[in-house]
Amino acid sequence: MNKKNILITIGTIGIIAILCVFVIAWQATVSRRSLSTTASQQKFDTKVYVAIVNNEGIERTTYEQQAQQRSYFADWLKAHNQTSEALQTPVIDELINQTITLQFAKEQNLIPTDAEIAQKYQAAVASVGTETQYLSKMQNLQGIGKEEILERIKLEIIQANIEAKTHQPFAVWLNEEKQRAKIEKASNI
């Protein structure tokens, strides 16, 4: 082989190598796209989740716990000839609302501090008497303990923070956010 043929062969091999790199890169891109499309088109595991809100799952165990608390509260109300508007919203919708609220609060840095939550908790305790009396009353009334109470207080503070940030009533803000949110519910709830 002469020098000219060797250069042509090396050039051809170089071009083929470059083409191979482009083809491999293109195939990897196409493969990634089809995998992500497939993953996003798949249904979520309804044994684990009852809903997905903006790609965040609401676990079935959370739903069942809330439904049990709701049932406990409904039974107490019925036994005392009482009603409550809180029972009008289905549990799944309540959890979706909480998820949307917490997502926004995290994005906007509206999560209250532990001290803020503790202050509001102490005010609630003081309205009843002792902490033991308060916790006993909440357990008897709604079937919830201190952890759930603190979580509810946190949500109340977040709602107030959202109203202050958005300059609109929380219900109006929530309705608008629900319209924008990507929400998928399990059909078996």
mmCIF file with all atom_site columns, C-alpha atoms in Angstrom:
data_model
loop_
_atom_site.group_PDB
_atom_site.id
_atom_site.type_symbol
_atom_site.label_atom_id
_atom_site.label_alt_id
_atom_site.label_comp_id
_atom_site.label_asym_id
_atom_site.label_entity_id
_atom_site.label_seq_id
_atom_site.pdbx_PDB_ins_code
_atom_site.Cartn_x
_atom_site.Cartn_y
_atom_site.Cartn_z
_atom_site.occupancy
_atom_site.B_iso_or_equiv
_atom_site.pdbx_formal_charge
_atom_site.auth_seq_id
_atom_site.auth_comp_id
_atom_site.auth_asym_id
_atom_site.auth_atom_id
_atom_site.pdbx_PDB_model_num
ATOM 1   C CA . MET A 1 1   ? 0.000   0.000  0.000  1.00 0.00 ? 1   MET A CA 1
ATOM 2   C CA . ASN A 1 2   ? 1.237   3.409  -0.775 1.00 0.00 ? 2   ASN A CA 1
ATOM 3   C CA . LYS A 1 3   ? 1.095   6.423  1.451  1.00 0.00 ? 3   LYS A CA 1
ATOM 4   C CA . LYS A 1 4   ? -1.972  7.854  -0.311 1.00 0.00 ? 4   LYS A CA 1
ATOM 5   C CA . ASN A 1 5   ? -4.017  4.641  0.180  1.00 0.00 ? 5   ASN A CA 1
ATOM 6   C CA . ILE A 1 6   ? -3.022  4.483  3.849  1.00 0.00 ? 6   ILE A CA 1
ATOM 7   C CA . LEU A 1 7   ? -4.206  8.083  4.413  1.00 0.00 ? 7   LEU A CA 1
ATOM 8   C CA . ILE A 1 8   ? -7.518  7.365  2.640  1.00 0.00 ? 8   ILE A CA 1
ATOM 9   C CA . THR A 1 9   ? -7.985  4.231  4.767  1.00 0.00 ? 9   THR A CA 1
ATOM 10  C CA . ILE A 1 10  ? -7.203  6.113  7.994  1.00 0.00 ? 10  ILE A CA 1
ATOM 11  C CA . GLY A 1 11  ? -9.579  8.943  6.944  1.00 0.00 ? 11  GLY A CA 1
ATOM 12  C CA . THR A 1 12  ? -12.323 6.450  6.137  1.00 0.00 ? 12  THR A CA 1
ATOM 13  C CA . ILE A 1 13  ? -11.845 4.684  9.478  1.00 0.00 ? 13  ILE A CA 1
ATOM 14  C CA . GLY A 1 14  ? -11.984 8.093  11.231 1.00 0.00 ? 14  GLY A CA 1
ATOM 15  C CA . ILE A 1 15  ? -15.225 9.006  9.476  1.00 0.00 ? 15  ILE A CA 1
ATOM 16  C CA . ILE A 1 16  ? -16.722 5.617  10.298 1.00 0.00 ? 16  ILE A CA 1
ATOM 17  C CA . ALA A 1 17  ? -15.672 6.025  13.966 1.00 0.00 ? 17  ALA A CA 1
ATOM 18  C CA . ILE A 1 18  ? -17.283 9.462  14.127 1.00 0.00 ? 18  ILE A CA 1
ATOM 19  C CA . LEU A 1 19  ? -20.474 8.114  12.541 1.00 0.00 ? 19  LEU A CA 1
ATOM 20  C CA . CYS A 1 20  ? -20.504 5.250  15.054 1.00 0.00 ? 20  CYS A CA 1
ATOM 21  C CA . VAL A 1 21  ? -20.220 7.705  17.944 1.00 0.00 ? 21  VAL A CA 1
ATOM 22  C CA . PHE A 1 22  ? -23.134 9.758  16.541 1.00 0.00 ? 22  PHE A CA 1
ATOM 23  C CA . VAL A 1 23  ? -25.279 6.645  15.994 1.00 0.00 ? 23  VAL A CA 1
ATOM 24  C CA . ILE A 1 24  ? -24.575 5.373  19.523 1.00 0.00 ? 24  ILE A CA 1
ATOM 25  C CA . ALA A 1 25  ? -25.364 8.789  21.022 1.00 0.00 ? 25  ALA A CA 1
ATOM 26  C CA . TRP A 1 26  ? -28.558 9.018  18.982 1.00 0.00 ? 26  TRP A CA 1
ATOM 27  C CA . GLN A 1 27  ? -29.652 5.520  20.031 1.00 0.00 ? 27  GLN A CA 1
ATOM 28  C CA . ALA A 1 28  ? -28.990 6.320  23.690 1.00 0.00 ? 28  ALA A CA 1
ATOM 29  C CA . THR A 1 29  ? -31.085 9.487  23.429 1.00 0.00 ? 29  THR A CA 1
ATOM 30  C CA . VAL A 1 30  ? -33.954 7.659  21.723 1.00 0.00 ? 30  VAL A CA 1
ATOM 31  C CA . SER A 1 31  ? -33.738 4.844  24.270 1.00 0.00 ? 31  SER A CA 1
ATOM 32  C CA . ARG A 1 32  ? -33.838 7.299  27.207 1.00 0.00 ? 32  ARG A CA 1
ATOM 33  C CA . ARG A 1 33  ? -36.829 9.093  25.705 1.00 0.00 ? 33  ARG A CA 1
ATOM 34  C CA . SER A 1 34  ? -38.771 5.886  25.195 1.00 0.00 ? 34  SER A CA 1
ATOM 35  C CA . LEU A 1 35  ? -37.942 4.692  28.712 1.00 0.00 ? 35  LEU A CA 1
ATOM 36  C CA . SER A 1 36  ? -39.116 7.935  30.307 1.00 0.00 ? 36  SER A CA 1
ATOM 37  C CA . THR A 1 37  ? -42.257 7.943  28.164 1.00 0.00 ? 37  THR A CA 1
ATOM 38  C CA . THR A 1 38  ? -42.980 4.362  29.163 1.00 0.00 ? 38  THR A CA 1
ATOM 39  C CA . ALA A 1 39  ? -42.407 5.128  32.847 1.00 0.00 ? 39  ALA A CA 1
ATOM 40  C CA . SER A 1 40  ? -44.662 8.186  32.763 1.00 0.00 ? 40  SER A CA 1
ATOM 41  C CA . GLN A 1 41  ? -47.392 6.282  30.922 1.00 0.00 ? 41  GLN A CA 1
ATOM 42  C CA . GLN A 1 42  ? -47.416 3.402  33.379 1.00 0.00 ? 42  GLN A CA 1
ATOM 43  C CA . LYS A 1 43  ? -50.062 3.432  36.083 1.00 0.00 ? 43  LYS A CA 1
ATOM 44  C CA . PHE A 1 44  ? -48.792 3.890  39.621 1.00 0.00 ? 44  PHE A CA 1
ATOM 45  C CA . ASP A 1 45  ? -48.901 0.983  42.049 1.00 0.00 ? 45  ASP A CA 1
ATOM 46  C CA . THR A 1 46  ? -52.355 1.261  43.632 1.00 0.00 ? 46  THR A CA 1
ATOM 47  C CA . LYS A 1 47  ? -51.350 -1.199 46.335 1.00 0.00 ? 47  LYS A CA 1
ATOM 48  C CA . VAL A 1 48  ? -48.876 1.398  47.607 1.00 0.00 ? 48  VAL A CA 1
ATOM 49  C CA . TYR A 1 49  ? -50.429 4.724  46.540 1.00 0.00 ? 49  TYR A CA 1
ATOM 50  C CA . VAL A 1 50  ? -53.975 6.077  46.367 1.00 0.00 ? 50  VAL A CA 1
ATOM 51  C CA . ALA A 1 51  ? -52.999 9.158  44.365 1.00 0.00 ? 51  ALA A CA 1
ATOM 52  C CA . ILE A 1 52  ? -50.101 10.951 42.739 1.00 0.00 ? 52  ILE A CA 1
ATOM 53  C CA . VAL A 1 53  ? -49.967 14.755 42.986 1.00 0.00 ? 53  VAL A CA 1
ATOM 54  C CA . ASN A 1 54  ? -47.343 16.491 40.848 1.00 0.00 ? 54  ASN A CA 1
ATOM 55  C CA . ASN A 1 55  ? -45.281 13.280 40.869 1.00 0.00 ? 55  ASN A CA 1
ATOM 56  C CA . GLU A 1 56  ? -45.533 12.886 44.661 1.00 0.00 ? 56  GLU A CA 1
ATOM 57  C CA . GLY A 1 57  ? -47.342 9.816  45.927 1.00 0.00 ? 57  GLY A CA 1
ATOM 58  C CA . ILE A 1 58  ? -49.956 9.676  48.663 1.00 0.00 ? 58  ILE A CA 1
ATOM 59  C CA . GLU A 1 59  ? -49.481 6.344  50.375 1.00 0.00 ? 59  GLU A CA 1
ATOM 60  C CA . ARG A 1 60  ? -52.371 3.975  50.926 1.00 0.00 ? 60  ARG A CA 1
ATOM 61  C CA . THR A 1 61  ? -51.399 3.601  54.625 1.00 0.00 ? 61  THR A CA 1
ATOM 62  C CA . THR A 1 62  ? -51.778 7.368  55.101 1.00 0.00 ? 62  THR A CA 1
ATOM 63  C CA . TYR A 1 63  ? -55.171 7.261  53.402 1.00 0.00 ? 63  TYR A CA 1
ATOM 64  C CA . GLU A 1 64  ? -56.347 4.347  55.559 1.00 0.00 ? 64  GLU A CA 1
ATOM 65  C CA . GLN A 1 65  ? -55.173 6.063  58.742 1.00 0.00 ? 65  GLN A CA 1
ATOM 66  C CA . GLN A 1 66  ? -57.006 9.285  57.819 1.00 0.00 ? 66  GLN A CA 1
ATOM 67  C CA . ALA A 1 67  ? -60.145 7.335  56.875 1.00 0.00 ? 67  ALA A CA 1
ATOM 68  C CA . GLN A 1 68  ? -60.057 5.560  60.242 1.00 0.00 ? 68  GLN A CA 1
ATOM 69  C CA . GLN A 1 69  ? -59.680 8.875  62.105 1.00 0.00 ? 69  GLN A CA 1
ATOM 70  C CA . ARG A 1 70  ? -62.526 10.338 60.051 1.00 0.00 ? 70  ARG A CA 1
ATOM 71  C CA . SER A 1 71  ? -64.732 7.364  60.877 1.00 0.00 ? 71  SER A CA 1
ATOM 72  C CA . TYR A 1 72  ? -63.910 7.687  64.579 1.00 0.00 ? 72  TYR A CA 1
ATOM 73  C CA . PHE A 1 73  ? -64.805 11.391 64.504 1.00 0.00 ? 73  PHE A CA 1
ATOM 74  C CA . ALA A 1 74  ? -68.030 10.726 62.552 1.00 0.00 ? 74  ALA A CA 1
ATOM 75  C CA . ASP A 1 75  ? -69.082 8.087  65.100 1.00 0.00 ? 75  ASP A CA 1
ATOM 76  C CA . TRP A 1 76  ? -68.427 10.507 67.964 1.00 0.00 ? 76  TRP A CA 1
ATOM 77  C CA . LEU A 1 77  ? -70.452 13.230 66.261 1.00 0.00 ? 77  LEU A CA 1
ATOM 78  C CA . LYS A 1 78  ? -73.314 10.844 65.593 1.00 0.00 ? 78  LYS A CA 1
ATOM 79  C CA . ALA A 1 79  ? -73.304 9.653  69.225 1.00 0.00 ? 79  ALA A CA 1
ATOM 80  C CA . HIS A 1 80  ? -73.549 13.294 70.351 1.00 0.00 ? 80  HIS A CA 1
ATOM 81  C CA . ASN A 1 81  ? -76.119 14.389 67.723 1.00 0.00 ? 81  ASN A CA 1
ATOM 82  C CA . GLN A 1 82  ? -73.579 16.680 66.104 1.00 0.00 ? 82  GLN A CA 1
ATOM 83  C CA . THR A 1 83  ? -72.501 17.338 62.509 1.00 0.00 ? 83  THR A CA 1
ATOM 84  C CA . SER A 1 84  ? -69.388 18.841 60.961 1.00 0.00 ? 84  SER A CA 1
ATOM 85  C CA . GLU A 1 85  ? -68.579 20.363 57.593 1.00 0.00 ? 85  GLU A CA 1
ATOM 86  C CA . ALA A 1 86  ? -65.125 18.776 57.924 1.00 0.00 ? 86  ALA A CA 1
ATOM 87  C CA . LEU A 1 87  ? -66.728 15.465 56.988 1.00 0.00 ? 87  LEU A CA 1
ATOM 88  C CA . GLN A 1 88  ? -68.043 16.813 53.667 1.00 0.00 ? 88  GLN A CA 1
ATOM 89  C CA . THR A 1 89  ? -64.702 16.529 51.841 1.00 0.00 ? 89  THR A CA 1
ATOM 90  C CA . PRO A 1 90  ? -63.706 12.956 50.924 1.00 0.00 ? 90  PRO A CA 1
ATOM 91  C CA . VAL A 1 91  ? -60.508 11.762 52.626 1.00 0.00 ? 91  VAL A CA 1
ATOM 92  C CA . ILE A 1 92  ? -58.658 11.392 49.325 1.00 0.00 ? 92  ILE A CA 1
ATOM 93  C CA . ASP A 1 93  ? -59.436 14.999 48.378 1.00 0.00 ? 93  ASP A CA 1
ATOM 94  C CA . GLU A 1 94  ? -58.332 16.185 51.807 1.00 0.00 ? 94  GLU A CA 1
ATOM 95  C CA . LEU A 1 95  ? -54.991 14.406 51.347 1.00 0.00 ? 95  LEU A CA 1
ATOM 96  C CA . ILE A 1 96  ? -54.595 15.859 47.856 1.00 0.00 ? 96  ILE A CA 1
ATOM 97  C CA . ASN A 1 97  ? -55.258 19.332 49.271 1.00 0.00 ? 97  ASN A CA 1
ATOM 98  C CA . GLN A 1 98  ? -52.651 18.775 51.990 1.00 0.00 ? 98  GLN A CA 1
ATOM 99  C CA . THR A 1 99  ? -50.093 17.562 49.458 1.00 0.00 ? 99  THR A CA 1
ATOM 100 C CA . ILE A 1 100 ? -50.606 20.580 47.188 1.00 0.00 ? 100 ILE A CA 1
ATOM 101 C CA . THR A 1 101 ? -50.397 22.886 50.207 1.00 0.00 ? 101 THR A CA 1
ATOM 102 C CA . LEU A 1 102 ? -47.173 21.337 51.494 1.00 0.00 ? 102 LEU A CA 1
ATOM 103 C CA . GLN A 1 103 ? -45.569 21.321 48.040 1.00 0.00 ? 103 GLN A CA 1
ATOM 104 C CA . PHE A 1 104 ? -46.238 25.040 47.639 1.00 0.00 ? 104 PHE A CA 1
ATOM 105 C CA . ALA A 1 105 ? -45.127 25.808 51.198 1.00 0.00 ? 105 ALA A CA 1
ATOM 106 C CA . LYS A 1 106 ? -41.809 24.047 50.609 1.00 0.00 ? 106 LYS A CA 1
ATOM 107 C CA . GLU A 1 107 ? -41.262 25.854 47.296 1.00 0.00 ? 107 GLU A CA 1
ATOM 108 C CA . GLN A 1 108 ? -42.069 29.245 48.831 1.00 0.00 ? 108 GLN A CA 1
ATOM 109 C CA . ASN A 1 109 ? -40.333 28.650 52.179 1.00 0.00 ? 109 ASN A CA 1
ATOM 110 C CA . LEU A 1 110 ? -43.597 28.960 54.130 1.00 0.00 ? 110 LEU A CA 1
ATOM 111 C CA . ILE A 1 111 ? -43.068 26.012 56.474 1.00 0.00 ? 111 ILE A CA 1
ATOM 112 C CA . PRO A 1 112 ? -43.408 27.156 60.103 1.00 0.00 ? 112 PRO A CA 1
ATOM 113 C CA . THR A 1 113 ? -40.621 26.586 62.592 1.00 0.00 ? 113 THR A CA 1
ATOM 114 C CA . ASP A 1 114 ? -40.953 24.088 65.409 1.00 0.00 ? 114 ASP A CA 1
ATOM 115 C CA . ALA A 1 115 ? -41.145 27.053 67.800 1.00 0.00 ? 115 ALA A CA 1
ATOM 116 C CA . GLU A 1 116 ? -44.144 28.528 65.929 1.00 0.00 ? 116 GLU A CA 1
ATOM 117 C CA . ILE A 1 117 ? -45.924 25.179 66.019 1.00 0.00 ? 117 ILE A CA 1
ATOM 118 C CA . ALA A 1 118 ? -45.113 24.702 69.708 1.00 0.00 ? 118 ALA A CA 1
ATOM 119 C CA . GLN A 1 119 ? -46.437 28.172 70.559 1.00 0.00 ? 119 GLN A CA 1
ATOM 120 C CA . LYS A 1 120 ? -49.774 27.484 68.876 1.00 0.00 ? 120 LYS A CA 1
ATOM 121 C CA . TYR A 1 121 ? -49.930 24.037 70.478 1.00 0.00 ? 121 TYR A CA 1
ATOM 122 C CA . GLN A 1 122 ? -49.349 25.504 73.947 1.00 0.00 ? 122 GLN A CA 1
ATOM 123 C CA . ALA A 1 123 ? -52.134 28.029 73.339 1.00 0.00 ? 123 ALA A CA 1
ATOM 124 C CA . ALA A 1 124 ? -54.502 25.175 72.449 1.00 0.00 ? 124 ALA A CA 1
ATOM 125 C CA . VAL A 1 125 ? -53.440 23.223 75.551 1.00 0.00 ? 125 VAL A CA 1
ATOM 126 C CA . ALA A 1 126 ? -53.956 26.290 77.756 1.00 0.00 ? 126 ALA A CA 1
ATOM 127 C CA . SER A 1 127 ? -57.504 26.694 76.436 1.00 0.00 ? 127 SER A CA 1
ATOM 128 C CA . VAL A 1 128 ? -58.394 23.283 77.906 1.00 0.00 ? 128 VAL A CA 1
ATOM 129 C CA . GLY A 1 129 ? -56.168 23.105 80.990 1.00 0.00 ? 129 GLY A CA 1
ATOM 130 C CA . THR A 1 130 ? -53.283 20.674 81.123 1.00 0.00 ? 130 THR A CA 1
ATOM 131 C CA . GLU A 1 131 ? -51.590 18.887 78.237 1.00 0.00 ? 131 GLU A CA 1
ATOM 132 C CA . THR A 1 132 ? -52.937 15.575 79.537 1.00 0.00 ? 132 THR A CA 1
ATOM 133 C CA . GLN A 1 133 ? -56.487 16.937 79.516 1.00 0.00 ? 133 GLN A CA 1
ATOM 134 C CA . TYR A 1 134 ? -56.044 18.367 76.024 1.00 0.00 ? 134 TYR A CA 1
ATOM 135 C CA . LEU A 1 135 ? -54.593 15.168 74.569 1.00 0.00 ? 135 LEU A CA 1
ATOM 136 C CA . SER A 1 136 ? -57.294 13.104 76.233 1.00 0.00 ? 136 SER A CA 1
ATOM 137 C CA . LYS A 1 137 ? -59.989 15.363 74.794 1.00 0.00 ? 137 LYS A CA 1
ATOM 138 C CA . MET A 1 138 ? -58.493 15.186 71.275 1.00 0.00 ? 138 MET A CA 1
ATOM 139 C CA . GLN A 1 139 ? -58.150 11.405 71.510 1.00 0.00 ? 139 GLN A CA 1
ATOM 140 C CA . ASN A 1 140 ? -61.765 11.037 72.632 1.00 0.00 ? 140 ASN A CA 1
ATOM 141 C CA . LEU A 1 141 ? -63.109 13.546 70.133 1.00 0.00 ? 141 LEU A CA 1
ATOM 142 C CA . GLN A 1 142 ? -61.133 12.778 66.987 1.00 0.00 ? 142 GLN A CA 1
ATOM 143 C CA . GLY A 1 143 ? -59.022 9.731  67.758 1.00 0.00 ? 143 GLY A CA 1
ATOM 144 C CA . ILE A 1 144 ? -55.755 11.614 67.230 1.00 0.00 ? 144 ILE A CA 1
ATOM 145 C CA . GLY A 1 145 ? -52.602 11.949 69.273 1.00 0.00 ? 145 GLY A CA 1
ATOM 146 C CA . LYS A 1 146 ? -50.017 14.653 69.734 1.00 0.00 ? 146 LYS A CA 1
ATOM 147 C CA . GLU A 1 147 ? -48.173 13.945 66.475 1.00 0.00 ? 147 GLU A CA 1
ATOM 148 C CA . GLU A 1 148 ? -51.335 14.367 64.383 1.00 0.00 ? 148 GLU A CA 1
ATOM 149 C CA . ILE A 1 149 ? -52.291 17.495 66.339 1.00 0.00 ? 149 ILE A CA 1
ATOM 150 C CA . LEU A 1 150 ? -48.896 19.062 65.642 1.00 0.00 ? 150 LEU A CA 1
ATOM 151 C CA . GLU A 1 151 ? -49.229 18.199 61.942 1.00 0.00 ? 151 GLU A CA 1
ATOM 152 C CA . ARG A 1 152 ? -52.664 19.862 61.817 1.00 0.00 ? 152 ARG A CA 1
ATOM 153 C CA . ILE A 1 153 ? -51.312 22.951 63.569 1.00 0.00 ? 153 ILE A CA 1
ATOM 154 C CA . LYS A 1 154 ? -48.482 23.060 61.030 1.00 0.00 ? 154 LYS A CA 1
ATOM 155 C CA . LEU A 1 155 ? -51.027 22.974 58.188 1.00 0.00 ? 155 LEU A CA 1
ATOM 156 C CA . GLU A 1 156 ? -53.097 25.744 59.811 1.00 0.00 ? 156 GLU A CA 1
ATOM 157 C CA . ILE A 1 157 ? -50.023 27.980 60.034 1.00 0.00 ? 157 ILE A CA 1
ATOM 158 C CA . ILE A 1 158 ? -49.081 27.159 56.435 1.00 0.00 ? 158 ILE A CA 1
ATOM 159 C CA . GLN A 1 159 ? -52.587 28.088 55.282 1.00 0.00 ? 159 GLN A CA 1
ATOM 160 C CA . ALA A 1 160 ? -52.289 31.453 57.022 1.00 0.00 ? 160 ALA A CA 1
ATOM 161 C CA . ASN A 1 161 ? -48.837 31.945 55.485 1.00 0.00 ? 161 ASN A CA 1
ATOM 162 C CA . ILE A 1 162 ? -50.209 31.156 52.018 1.00 0.00 ? 162 ILE A CA 1
ATOM 163 C CA . GLU A 1 163 ? -53.024 33.672 52.469 1.00 0.00 ? 163 GLU A CA 1
ATOM 164 C CA . ALA A 1 164 ? -50.477 36.306 53.511 1.00 0.00 ? 164 ALA A CA 1
ATOM 165 C CA . LYS A 1 165 ? -48.195 35.481 50.580 1.00 0.00 ? 165 LYS A CA 1
ATOM 166 C CA . THR A 1 166 ? -50.886 35.284 47.876 1.00 0.00 ? 166 THR A CA 1
ATOM 167 C CA . HIS A 1 167 ? -53.250 37.964 49.248 1.00 0.00 ? 167 HIS A CA 1
ATOM 168 C CA . GLN A 1 168 ? -56.268 35.743 48.654 1.00 0.00 ? 168 GLN A CA 1
ATOM 169 C CA . PRO A 1 169 ? -58.378 33.380 50.729 1.00 0.00 ? 169 PRO A CA 1
ATOM 170 C CA . PHE A 1 170 ? -56.835 29.940 51.108 1.00 0.00 ? 170 PHE A CA 1
ATOM 171 C CA . ALA A 1 171 ? -59.827 28.188 49.491 1.00 0.00 ? 171 ALA A CA 1
ATOM 172 C CA . VAL A 1 172 ? -59.515 30.366 46.368 1.00 0.00 ? 172 VAL A CA 1
ATOM 173 C CA . TRP A 1 173 ? -55.766 29.749 46.166 1.00 0.00 ? 173 TRP A CA 1
ATOM 174 C CA . LEU A 1 174 ? -56.227 25.994 46.666 1.00 0.00 ? 174 LEU A CA 1
ATOM 175 C CA . ASN A 1 175 ? -58.891 25.768 43.962 1.00 0.00 ? 175 ASN A CA 1
ATOM 176 C CA . GLU A 1 176 ? -56.563 27.509 41.489 1.00 0.00 ? 176 GLU A CA 1
ATOM 177 C CA . GLU A 1 177 ? -53.632 25.270 42.436 1.00 0.00 ? 177 GLU A CA 1
ATOM 178 C CA . LYS A 1 178 ? -55.738 22.136 42.045 1.00 0.00 ? 178 LYS A CA 1
ATOM 179 C CA . GLN A 1 179 ? -56.604 23.230 38.512 1.00 0.00 ? 179 GLN A CA 1
ATOM 180 C CA . ARG A 1 180 ? -52.881 23.487 37.668 1.00 0.00 ? 180 ARG A CA 1
ATOM 181 C CA . ALA A 1 181 ? -51.777 20.338 39.492 1.00 0.00 ? 181 ALA A CA 1
ATOM 182 C CA . LYS A 1 182 ? -51.245 16.989 37.834 1.00 0.00 ? 182 LYS A CA 1
ATOM 183 C CA . ILE A 1 183 ? -53.426 14.662 39.901 1.00 0.00 ? 183 ILE A CA 1
ATOM 184 C CA . GLU A 1 184 ? -53.987 10.949 39.362 1.00 0.00 ? 184 GLU A CA 1
ATOM 185 C CA . LYS A 1 185 ? -56.285 9.004  41.691 1.00 0.00 ? 185 LYS A CA 1
ATOM 186 C CA . ALA A 1 186 ? -56.484 5.259  42.119 1.00 0.00 ? 186 ALA A CA 1
ATOM 187 C CA . SER A 1 187 ? -59.787 3.879  40.956 1.00 0.00 ? 187 SER A CA 1
ATOM 188 C CA . ASN A 1 188 ? -60.039 1.448  43.877 1.00 0.00 ? 188 ASN A CA 1
ATOM 189 C CA . ILE A 1 189 ? -60.588 3.929  46.727 1.00 0.00 ? 189 ILE A CA 1
#
